[in-house]
Amino acid sequence: MTAENWAEMHGYPERHTNLHTDLFGCVSAVKLRLTEAALKESLNTYYQEHDRSARDPRLAIEKEGLVAEAEKILNTLAFNPENNESWGLGDETLEERTVA
């Protein structure tokens, strides 16, 4: 995804559930009418490993709830990102450094 599309989406939605964040990211992309591009076989892709343990205090969500929430997003007239303008450290001033 381009940086511009990621910014328009406001990143992955910060939700009340600890599951299916990627699904709601895809729903947001569909709502914005973003399209998928197939990469050439020689290009690398990366996966960010993350802990899926039960230590996360957020609630899990059942399939019916997933479908209902996804339909709600897709059936609204305008795209309304769940994250506000301060998403992704938006309220922070970060020092920029060049590392050689």
PDB file of N, CA, C and O in Angstrom, residues 21-66:
ATOM      1  N   THR A  21      -7.833  -7.571  12.868  1.00  0.00           N
ATOM      2  CA  THR A  21      -7.437  -6.211  12.518  1.00  0.00           C
ATOM      3  C   THR A  21      -7.197  -6.102  11.018  1.00  0.00           C
ATOM      4  O   THR A  21      -7.577  -5.118  10.387  1.00  0.00           O
ATOM      5  N   ASP A  22      -6.580  -7.136  10.439  1.00  0.00           N
ATOM      6  CA  ASP A  22      -6.305  -7.125   9.004  1.00  0.00           C
ATOM      7  C   ASP A  22      -7.600  -7.117   8.197  1.00  0.00           C
ATOM      8  O   ASP A  22      -7.692  -6.453   7.167  1.00  0.00           O
ATOM      9  N   LEU A  23      -8.633  -7.819   8.677  1.00  0.00           N
ATOM     10  CA  LEU A  23      -9.920  -7.817   7.982  1.00  0.00           C
ATOM     11  C   LEU A  23     -10.485  -6.406   7.907  1.00  0.00           C
ATOM     12  O   LEU A  23     -10.929  -5.961   6.847  1.00  0.00           O
ATOM     13  N   PHE A  24     -10.445  -5.680   9.017  1.00  0.00           N
ATOM     14  CA  PHE A  24     -11.002  -4.327   9.012  1.00  0.00           C
ATOM     15  C   PHE A  24     -10.119  -3.366   8.227  1.00  0.00           C
ATOM     16  O   PHE A  24     -10.601  -2.387   7.671  1.00  0.00           O
ATOM     17  N   GLY A  25      -8.825  -3.654   8.140  1.00  0.00           N
ATOM     18  CA  GLY A  25      -7.969  -2.894   7.238  1.00  0.00           C
ATOM     19  C   GLY A  25      -8.389  -3.101   5.792  1.00  0.00           C
ATOM     20  O   GLY A  25      -8.469  -2.153   5.008  1.00  0.00           O
ATOM     21  N   CYS A  26      -8.697  -4.353   5.435  1.00  0.00           N
ATOM     22  CA  CYS A  26      -9.161  -4.645   4.069  1.00  0.00           C
ATOM     23  C   CYS A  26     -10.525  -4.005   3.793  1.00  0.00           C
ATOM     24  O   CYS A  26     -10.758  -3.472   2.707  1.00  0.00           O
ATOM     25  N   VAL A  27     -11.419  -4.043   4.777  1.00  0.00           N
ATOM     26  CA  VAL A  27     -12.732  -3.409   4.617  1.00  0.00           C
ATOM     27  C   VAL A  27     -12.561  -1.908   4.387  1.00  0.00           C
ATOM     28  O   VAL A  27     -13.217  -1.322   3.522  1.00  0.00           O
ATOM     29  N   SER A  28     -11.662  -1.295   5.134  1.00  0.00           N
ATOM     30  CA  SER A  28     -11.396   0.138   4.947  1.00  0.00           C
ATOM     31  C   SER A  28     -10.862   0.407   3.544  1.00  0.00           C
ATOM     32  O   SER A  28     -11.264   1.375   2.893  1.00  0.00           O
ATOM     33  N   ALA A  29      -9.964  -0.446   3.062  1.00  0.00           N
ATOM     34  CA  ALA A  29      -9.406  -0.277   1.720  1.00  0.00           C
ATOM     35  C   ALA A  29     -10.491  -0.421   0.653  1.00  0.00           C
ATOM     36  O   ALA A  29     -10.529   0.347  -0.311  1.00  0.00           O
ATOM     37  N   VAL A  30     -11.384  -1.380   0.836  1.00  0.00           N
ATOM     38  CA  VAL A  30     -12.496  -1.566  -0.111  1.00  0.00           C
ATOM     39  C   VAL A  30     -13.389  -0.334  -0.090  1.00  0.00           C
ATOM     40  O   VAL A  30     -13.815   0.168  -1.142  1.00  0.00           O
ATOM     41  N   LYS A  31     -13.684   0.178   1.097  1.00  0.00           N
ATOM     42  CA  LYS A  31     -14.539   1.360   1.221  1.00  0.00           C
ATOM     43  C   LYS A  31     -13.930   2.555   0.484  1.00  0.00           C
ATOM     44  O   LYS A  31     -14.645   3.352  -0.117  1.00  0.00           O
ATOM     45  N   LEU A  32     -12.605   2.652   0.497  1.00  0.00           N
ATOM     46  CA  LEU A  32     -11.918   3.744  -0.200  1.00  0.00           C
ATOM     47  C   LEU A  32     -11.697   3.438  -1.681  1.00  0.00           C
ATOM     48  O   LEU A  32     -11.070   4.218  -2.383  1.00  0.00           O
ATOM     49  N   ARG A  33     -12.194   2.294  -2.134  1.00  0.00           N
ATOM     50  CA  ARG A  33     -12.076   1.861  -3.535  1.00  0.00           C
ATOM     51  C   ARG A  33     -10.621   1.672  -3.966  1.00  0.00           C
ATOM     52  O   ARG A  33     -10.255   1.934  -5.108  1.00  0.00           O
ATOM     53  N   LEU A  34      -9.788   1.235  -3.025  1.00  0.00           N
ATOM     54  CA  LEU A  34      -8.407   0.912  -3.361  1.00  0.00           C
ATOM     55  C   LEU A  34      -8.396  -0.443  -4.055  1.00  0.00           C
ATOM     56  O   LEU A  34      -9.241  -1.288  -3.791  1.00  0.00           O
ATOM     57  N   THR A  35      -7.453  -0.647  -4.941  1.00  0.00           N
ATOM     58  CA  THR A  35      -7.384  -1.908  -5.659  1.00  0.00           C
ATOM     59  C   THR A  35      -6.090  -2.633  -5.335  1.00  0.00           C
ATOM     60  O   THR A  35      -5.097  -2.025  -4.950  1.00  0.00           O
ATOM     61  N   GLU A  36      -6.117  -3.944  -5.512  1.00  0.00           N
ATOM     62  CA  GLU A  36      -4.972  -4.791  -5.232  1.00  0.00           C
ATOM     63  C   GLU A  36      -4.103  -4.909  -6.478  1.00  0.00           C
ATOM     64  O   GLU A  36      -4.604  -4.969  -7.596  1.00  0.00           O
ATOM     65  N   ALA A  37      -2.806  -4.935  -6.278  1.00  0.00           N
ATOM     66  CA  ALA A  37      -1.858  -5.145  -7.374  1.00  0.00           C
ATOM     67  C   ALA A  37      -1.056  -6.402  -7.087  1.00  0.00           C
ATOM     68  O   ALA A  37      -0.574  -6.594  -5.972  1.00  0.00           O
ATOM     69  N   ALA A  38      -0.912  -7.254  -8.085  1.00  0.00           N
ATOM     70  CA  ALA A  38      -0.103  -8.459  -7.934  1.00  0.00           C
ATOM     71  C   ALA A  38       1.355  -8.099  -8.176  1.00  0.00           C
ATOM     72  O   ALA A  38       1.695  -7.466  -9.171  1.00  0.00           O
ATOM     73  N   LEU A  39       2.216  -8.482  -7.233  1.00  0.00           N
ATOM     74  CA  LEU A  39       3.635  -8.185  -7.343  1.00  0.00           C
ATOM     75  C   LEU A  39       4.341  -9.263  -8.167  1.00  0.00           C
ATOM     76  O   LEU A  39       3.929 -10.417  -8.185  1.00  0.00           O
ATOM     77  N   LYS A  40       5.396  -8.885  -8.826  1.00  0.00           N
ATOM     78  CA  LYS A  40       6.200  -9.858  -9.574  1.00  0.00           C
ATOM     79  C   LYS A  40       6.796 -10.856  -8.589  1.00  0.00           C
ATOM     80  O   LYS A  40       7.092 -10.526  -7.439  1.00  0.00           O
ATOM     81  N   GLU A  41       7.005 -12.066  -9.058  1.00  0.00           N
ATOM     82  CA  GLU A  41       7.514 -13.128  -8.200  1.00  0.00           C
ATOM     83  C   GLU A  41       8.849 -12.771  -7.556  1.00  0.00           C
ATOM     84  O   GLU A  41       9.145 -13.197  -6.440  1.00  0.00           O
ATOM     85  N   SER A  42       9.640 -11.985  -8.230  1.00  0.00           N
ATOM     86  CA  SER A  42      10.975 -11.664  -7.701  1.00  0.00           C
ATOM     87  C   SER A  42      10.945 -10.635  -6.569  1.00  0.00           C
ATOM     88  O   SER A  42      11.964 -10.422  -5.920  1.00  0.00           O
ATOM     89  N   LEU A  43       9.822  -9.999  -6.322  1.00  0.00           N
ATOM     90  CA  LEU A  43       9.733  -9.003  -5.252  1.00  0.00           C
ATOM     91  C   LEU A  43       9.516  -9.694  -3.910  1.00  0.00           C
ATOM     92  O   LEU A  43       8.813 -10.688  -3.811  1.00  0.00           O
ATOM     93  N   ASN A  44      10.120  -9.155  -2.894  1.00  0.00           N
ATOM     94  CA  ASN A  44       9.990  -9.720  -1.555  1.00  0.00           C
ATOM     95  C   ASN A  44       8.768  -9.164  -0.854  1.00  0.00           C
ATOM     96  O   ASN A  44       8.385  -8.011  -1.050  1.00  0.00           O
ATOM     97  N   THR A  45       8.175  -9.978  -0.005  1.00  0.00           N
ATOM     98  CA  THR A  45       7.129  -9.516   0.896  1.00  0.00           C
ATOM     99  C   THR A  45       7.571  -9.846   2.308  1.00  0.00           C
ATOM    100  O   THR A  45       8.352 -10.777   2.524  1.00  0.00           O
ATOM    101  N   TYR A  46       7.082  -9.108   3.274  1.00  0.00           N
ATOM    102  CA  TYR A  46       7.489  -9.292   4.657  1.00  0.00           C
ATOM    103  C   TYR A  46       6.256  -9.430   5.530  1.00  0.00           C
ATOM    104  O   TYR A  46       5.222  -8.814   5.286  1.00  0.00           O
ATOM    105  N   TYR A  47       6.397 -10.227   6.548  1.00  0.00           N
ATOM    106  CA  TYR A  47       5.324 -10.437   7.506  1.00  0.00           C
ATOM    107  C   TYR A  47       5.827 -10.031   8.881  1.00  0.00           C
ATOM    108  O   TYR A  47       6.916 -10.449   9.288  1.00  0.00           O
ATOM    109  N   GLN A  48       5.058  -9.230   9.572  1.00  0.00           N
ATOM    110  CA  GLN A  48       5.438  -8.824  10.922  1.00  0.00           C
ATOM    111  C   GLN A  48       4.836  -9.828  11.908  1.00  0.00           C
ATOM    112  O   GLN A  48       3.618  -9.891  12.079  1.00  0.00           O
ATOM    113  N   GLU A  49       5.703 -10.632  12.510  1.00  0.00           N
ATOM    114  CA  GLU A  49       5.243 -11.610  13.497  1.00  0.00           C
ATOM    115  C   GLU A  49       4.680 -10.853  14.705  1.00  0.00           C
ATOM    116  O   GLU A  49       5.214  -9.827  15.113  1.00  0.00           O
ATOM    117  N   HIS A  50       3.609 -11.366  15.252  1.00  0.00           N
ATOM    118  CA  HIS A  50       3.034 -10.741  16.437  1.00  0.00           C
ATOM    119  C   HIS A  50       2.477 -11.806  17.365  1.00  0.00           C
ATOM    120  O   HIS A  50       2.046 -12.862  16.942  1.00  0.00           O
ATOM    121  N   ASP A  51       2.509 -11.503  18.633  1.00  0.00           N
ATOM    122  CA  ASP A  51       2.064 -12.404  19.681  1.00  0.00           C
ATOM    123  C   ASP A  51       0.549 -12.537  19.628  1.00  0.00           C
ATOM    124  O   ASP A  51      -0.169 -11.544  19.606  1.00  0.00           O
ATOM    125  N   ARG A  52       0.061 -13.742  19.596  1.00  0.00           N
ATOM    126  CA  ARG A  52      -1.381 -13.983  19.571  1.00  0.00           C
ATOM    127  C   ARG A  52      -1.848 -14.631  20.873  1.00  0.00           C
ATOM    128  O   ARG A  52      -2.830 -15.348  20.892  1.00  0.00           O
ATOM    129  N   SER A  53      -1.156 -14.358  21.927  1.00  0.00           N
ATOM    130  CA  SER A  53      -1.469 -15.013  23.195  1.00  0.00           C
ATOM    131  C   SER A  53      -2.717 -14.412  23.829  1.00  0.00           C
ATOM    132  O   SER A  53      -3.222 -13.373  23.419  1.00  0.00           O
ATOM    133  N   ALA A  54      -3.161 -15.076  24.851  1.00  0.00           N
ATOM    134  CA  ALA A  54      -4.367 -14.639  25.574  1.00  0.00           C
ATOM    135  C   ALA A  54      -4.082 -13.477  26.513  1.00  0.00           C
ATOM    136  O   ALA A  54      -4.974 -13.031  27.209  1.00  0.00           O
ATOM    137  N   ARG A  55      -2.859 -12.952  26.503  1.00  0.00           N
ATOM    138  CA  ARG A  55      -2.538 -11.838  27.403  1.00  0.00           C
ATOM    139  C   ARG A  55      -3.205 -10.536  26.983  1.00  0.00           C
ATOM    140  O   ARG A  55      -3.285  -9.605  27.744  1.00  0.00           O
ATOM    141  N   ASP A  56      -3.667 -10.464  25.751  1.00  0.00           N
ATOM    142  CA  ASP A  56      -4.306  -9.236  25.269  1.00  0.00           C
ATOM    143  C   ASP A  56      -5.671  -9.095  25.941  1.00  0.00           C
ATOM    144  O   ASP A  56      -6.509  -9.981  25.828  1.00  0.00           O
ATOM    145  N   PRO A  57      -5.908  -7.992  26.660  1.00  0.00           N
ATOM    146  CA  PRO A  57      -7.156  -7.847  27.404  1.00  0.00           C
ATOM    147  C   PRO A  57      -8.366  -7.485  26.544  1.00  0.00           C
ATOM    148  O   PRO A  57      -9.489  -7.517  27.022  1.00  0.00           O
ATOM    149  N   ARG A  58      -8.154  -7.155  25.264  1.00  0.00           N
ATOM    150  CA  ARG A  58      -9.297  -6.804  24.424  1.00  0.00           C
ATOM    151  C   ARG A  58     -10.147  -8.031  24.124  1.00  0.00           C
ATOM    152  O   ARG A  58      -9.675  -9.148  24.102  1.00  0.00           O
ATOM    153  N   LEU A  59     -11.393  -7.821  23.851  1.00  0.00           N
ATOM    154  CA  LEU A  59     -12.334  -8.908  23.619  1.00  0.00           C
ATOM    155  C   LEU A  59     -12.149  -9.539  22.240  1.00  0.00           C
ATOM    156  O   LEU A  59     -11.785  -8.865  21.285  1.00  0.00           O
ATOM    157  N   ALA A  60     -12.456 -10.818  22.158  1.00  0.00           N
ATOM    158  CA  ALA A  60     -12.538 -11.479  20.861  1.00  0.00           C
ATOM    159  C   ALA A  60     -13.909 -11.156  20.275  1.00  0.00           C
ATOM    160  O   ALA A  60     -14.807 -10.693  20.975  1.00  0.00           O
ATOM    161  N   ILE A  61     -14.093 -11.395  18.992  1.00  0.00           N
ATOM    162  CA  ILE A  61     -15.371 -11.111  18.346  1.00  0.00           C
ATOM    163  C   ILE A  61     -15.773 -12.320  17.515  1.00  0.00           C
ATOM    164  O   ILE A  61     -14.937 -12.959  16.888  1.00  0.00           O
ATOM    165  N   GLU A  62     -17.045 -12.648  17.544  1.00  0.00           N
ATOM    166  CA  GLU A  62     -17.566 -13.799  16.805  1.00  0.00           C
ATOM    167  C   GLU A  62     -17.803 -13.423  15.344  1.00  0.00           C
ATOM    168  O   GLU A  62     -17.892 -12.253  14.984  1.00  0.00           O
ATOM    169  N   LYS A  63     -17.937 -14.441  14.487  1.00  0.00           N
ATOM    170  CA  LYS A  63     -18.114 -14.246  13.046  1.00  0.00           C
ATOM    171  C   LYS A  63     -19.298 -13.334  12.733  1.00  0.00           C
ATOM    172  O   LYS A  63     -19.197 -12.448  11.890  1.00  0.00           O
ATOM    173  N   GLU A  64     -20.413 -13.521  13.411  1.00  0.00           N
ATOM    174  CA  GLU A  64     -21.601 -12.700  13.141  1.00  0.00           C
ATOM    175  C   GLU A  64     -21.330 -11.226  13.416  1.00  0.00           C
ATOM    176  O   GLU A  64     -21.779 -10.350  12.701  1.00  0.00           O
ATOM    177  N   GLY A  65     -20.583 -10.960  14.476  1.00  0.00           N
ATOM    178  CA  GLY A  65     -20.223  -9.585  14.802  1.00  0.00           C
ATOM    179  C   GLY A  65     -19.289  -8.989  13.770  1.00  0.00           C
ATOM    180  O   GLY A  65     -19.412  -7.814  13.412  1.00  0.00           O
ATOM    181  N   LEU A  66     -18.358  -9.808  13.263  1.00  0.00           N
ATOM    182  CA  LEU A  66     -17.449  -9.349  12.206  1.00  0.00           C
ATOM    183  C   LEU A  66     -18.228  -8.925  10.975  1.00  0.00           C
ATOM    184  O   LEU A  66     -18.000  -7.858  10.417  1.00  0.00           O
TER     185      LEU A  66
END
